[in-house]
mmCIF file of C-alpha atoms in Angstrom:
data_model
loop_
_atom_site.group_PDB
_atom_site.id
_atom_site.type_symbol
_atom_site.label_atom_id
_atom_site.label_comp_id
_atom_site.label_asym_id
_atom_site.label_seq_id
_atom_site.Cartn_x
_atom_site.Cartn_y
_atom_site.Cartn_z
ATOM 1 C CA UNK A 1 18.590 -47.358 -48.443
ATOM 2 C CA UNK A 2 20.060 -50.292 -46.238
ATOM 3 C CA UNK A 3 18.333 -52.866 -44.121
ATOM 4 C CA UNK A 4 19.948 -55.992 -42.324
ATOM 5 C CA UNK A 5 19.365 -58.576 -45.044
ATOM 6 C CA UNK A 6 20.861 -56.405 -47.644
ATOM 7 C CA UNK A 7 24.113 -55.867 -45.464
ATOM 8 C CA UNK A 8 24.216 -59.477 -44.872
ATOM 9 C CA UNK A 9 24.163 -60.152 -48.684
ATOM 10 C CA UNK A 10 26.936 -57.296 -49.127
ATOM 11 C CA UNK A 11 29.139 -59.113 -46.427
ATOM 12 C CA UNK A 12 28.544 -62.349 -48.175
ATOM 13 C CA UNK A 13 29.151 -61.360 -51.859
ATOM 14 C CA UNK A 14 31.865 -58.539 -50.913
ATOM 15 C CA UNK A 15 33.064 -58.942 -47.661
ATOM 16 C CA UNK A 16 35.205 -62.031 -47.852
ATOM 17 C CA UNK A 17 38.342 -61.960 -46.031
ATOM 18 C CA UNK A 18 40.156 -64.006 -48.643
ATOM 19 C CA UNK A 19 40.629 -61.825 -51.820
ATOM 20 C CA UNK A 20 37.437 -59.892 -51.293
ATOM 21 C CA UNK A 21 36.814 -56.330 -50.244
ATOM 22 C CA UNK A 22 36.375 -57.006 -46.584
ATOM 23 C CA UNK A 23 38.064 -53.986 -45.486
ATOM 24 C CA UNK A 24 36.117 -51.610 -47.313
ATOM 25 C CA UNK A 25 32.940 -53.366 -46.225
ATOM 26 C CA UNK A 26 33.794 -53.166 -43.011
ATOM 27 C CA UNK A 27 34.279 -49.731 -43.252
ATOM 28 C CA UNK A 28 31.074 -49.080 -44.658
ATOM 29 C CA UNK A 29 29.218 -51.004 -41.645
ATOM 30 C CA UNK A 30 31.313 -49.541 -39.061
ATOM 31 C CA UNK A 31 29.720 -46.003 -40.728
ATOM 32 C CA UNK A 32 26.328 -47.387 -40.828
ATOM 33 C CA UNK A 33 26.260 -48.618 -37.197
ATOM 34 C CA UNK A 34 27.628 -45.470 -35.884
ATOM 35 C CA UNK A 35 25.994 -42.828 -37.751
ATOM 36 C CA UNK A 36 22.453 -44.369 -37.527
ATOM 37 C CA UNK A 37 21.954 -46.438 -34.196
ATOM 38 C CA UNK A 38 18.445 -47.335 -35.328
ATOM 39 C CA UNK A 39 20.192 -50.180 -37.179
ATOM 40 C CA UNK A 40 21.601 -51.991 -34.199
ATOM 41 C CA UNK A 41 18.110 -52.252 -32.960
ATOM 42 C CA UNK A 42 17.136 -53.697 -36.463
ATOM 43 C CA UNK A 43 19.915 -56.123 -36.018
ATOM 44 C CA UNK A 44 19.052 -57.041 -32.614
ATOM 45 C CA UNK A 45 15.447 -58.069 -34.294
ATOM 46 C CA UNK A 46 16.834 -59.945 -37.074
ATOM 47 C CA UNK A 47 18.958 -61.811 -34.269
ATOM 48 C CA UNK A 48 15.679 -62.787 -32.457
ATOM 49 C CA UNK A 49 13.747 -63.299 -35.257
ATOM 50 C CA UNK A 50 16.597 -65.866 -36.631
ATOM 51 C CA UNK A 51 16.899 -67.574 -33.153
ATOM 52 C CA UNK A 52 13.077 -68.192 -33.168
ATOM 53 C CA UNK A 53 12.922 -69.154 -36.216
ATOM 54 C CA UNK A 54 15.550 -71.907 -36.015
ATOM 55 C CA UNK A 55 14.375 -73.179 -32.872
ATOM 56 C CA UNK A 56 10.735 -73.761 -34.204
ATOM 57 C CA UNK A 57 11.425 -74.672 -38.045
ATOM 58 C CA UNK A 58 11.759 -78.202 -37.625
ATOM 59 C CA UNK A 59 9.069 -78.898 -34.919
ATOM 60 C CA UNK A 60 6.306 -76.793 -36.789
ATOM 61 C CA UNK A 61 7.379 -76.691 -40.177
ATOM 62 C CA UNK A 62 7.480 -80.567 -40.477
ATOM 63 C CA UNK A 63 5.877 -81.684 -37.314
ATOM 64 C CA UNK A 64 8.101 -84.907 -36.858
ATOM 65 C CA UNK A 65 7.125 -85.918 -40.470
ATOM 66 C CA UNK A 66 10.667 -85.143 -42.183
ATOM 67 C CA UNK A 67 10.716 -86.311 -45.676
ATOM 68 C CA UNK A 68 14.140 -86.964 -47.473
ATOM 69 C CA UNK A 69 13.233 -83.759 -49.558
ATOM 70 C CA UNK A 70 12.054 -81.888 -46.546
ATOM 71 C CA UNK A 71 15.554 -82.621 -44.808
ATOM 72 C CA UNK A 72 17.425 -81.526 -47.619
ATOM 73 C CA UNK A 73 15.598 -78.332 -47.892
ATOM 74 C CA UNK A 74 16.098 -77.844 -44.205
ATOM 75 C CA UNK A 75 19.809 -78.499 -44.222
ATOM 76 C CA UNK A 76 20.261 -76.217 -47.347
ATOM 77 C CA UNK A 77 18.048 -73.238 -45.368
ATOM 78 C CA UNK A 78 20.466 -73.913 -42.173
ATOM 79 C CA UNK A 79 23.796 -74.260 -44.137
ATOM 80 C CA UNK A 80 22.720 -70.652 -46.141
ATOM 81 C CA UNK A 81 21.914 -69.110 -43.005
ATOM 82 C CA UNK A 82 25.148 -70.074 -41.249
ATOM 83 C CA UNK A 83 27.461 -69.107 -44.125
ATOM 84 C CA UNK A 84 25.393 -65.857 -44.415
ATOM 85 C CA UNK A 85 26.277 -65.361 -40.846
ATOM 86 C CA UNK A 86 29.980 -66.162 -40.961
ATOM 87 C CA UNK A 87 30.562 -63.704 -43.617
ATOM 88 C CA UNK A 88 28.750 -61.075 -41.550
ATOM 89 C CA UNK A 89 30.605 -61.686 -38.530
ATOM 90 C CA UNK A 90 33.898 -62.146 -40.118
ATOM 91 C CA UNK A 91 33.648 -58.812 -41.932
ATOM 92 C CA UNK A 92 32.095 -56.852 -38.960
ATOM 93 C CA UNK A 93 32.889 -58.808 -35.835
ATOM 94 C CA UNK A 94 30.933 -56.437 -33.453
ATOM 95 C CA UNK A 95 27.840 -57.766 -34.798
ATOM 96 C CA UNK A 96 28.412 -61.092 -32.965
ATOM 97 C CA UNK A 97 27.548 -59.271 -29.709
ATOM 98 C CA UNK A 98 23.810 -59.318 -30.879
ATOM 99 C CA UNK A 99 23.768 -62.795 -31.759
ATOM 100 C CA UNK A 100 25.461 -64.066 -28.795
ATOM 101 C CA UNK A 101 23.136 -62.418 -26.598
ATOM 102 C CA UNK A 102 21.215 -64.279 -23.630
ATOM 103 C CA UNK A 103 18.955 -61.403 -23.718
#
């Protein structure tokens, strides 16, 4: 029923701490992660993939020939990724542990 990208989208749409439903979304995520521990493994996998994607995106996709449009696309991608993660972290702070891990 849920997957990590859907949870991130829910946080982005409804979990804003300023006038949103952050408390309800926090309760929902708390229940999901405590009742179904497999979601923690999924979150770890998403964190690893995102880390790998961020490190390799510029070098492999653009290979040093970054056009103005390519730079714009890349900046939009990073902005969207950062804002989505900010919403996830502010709605359910324990998720930061998996993105901050050095493992």
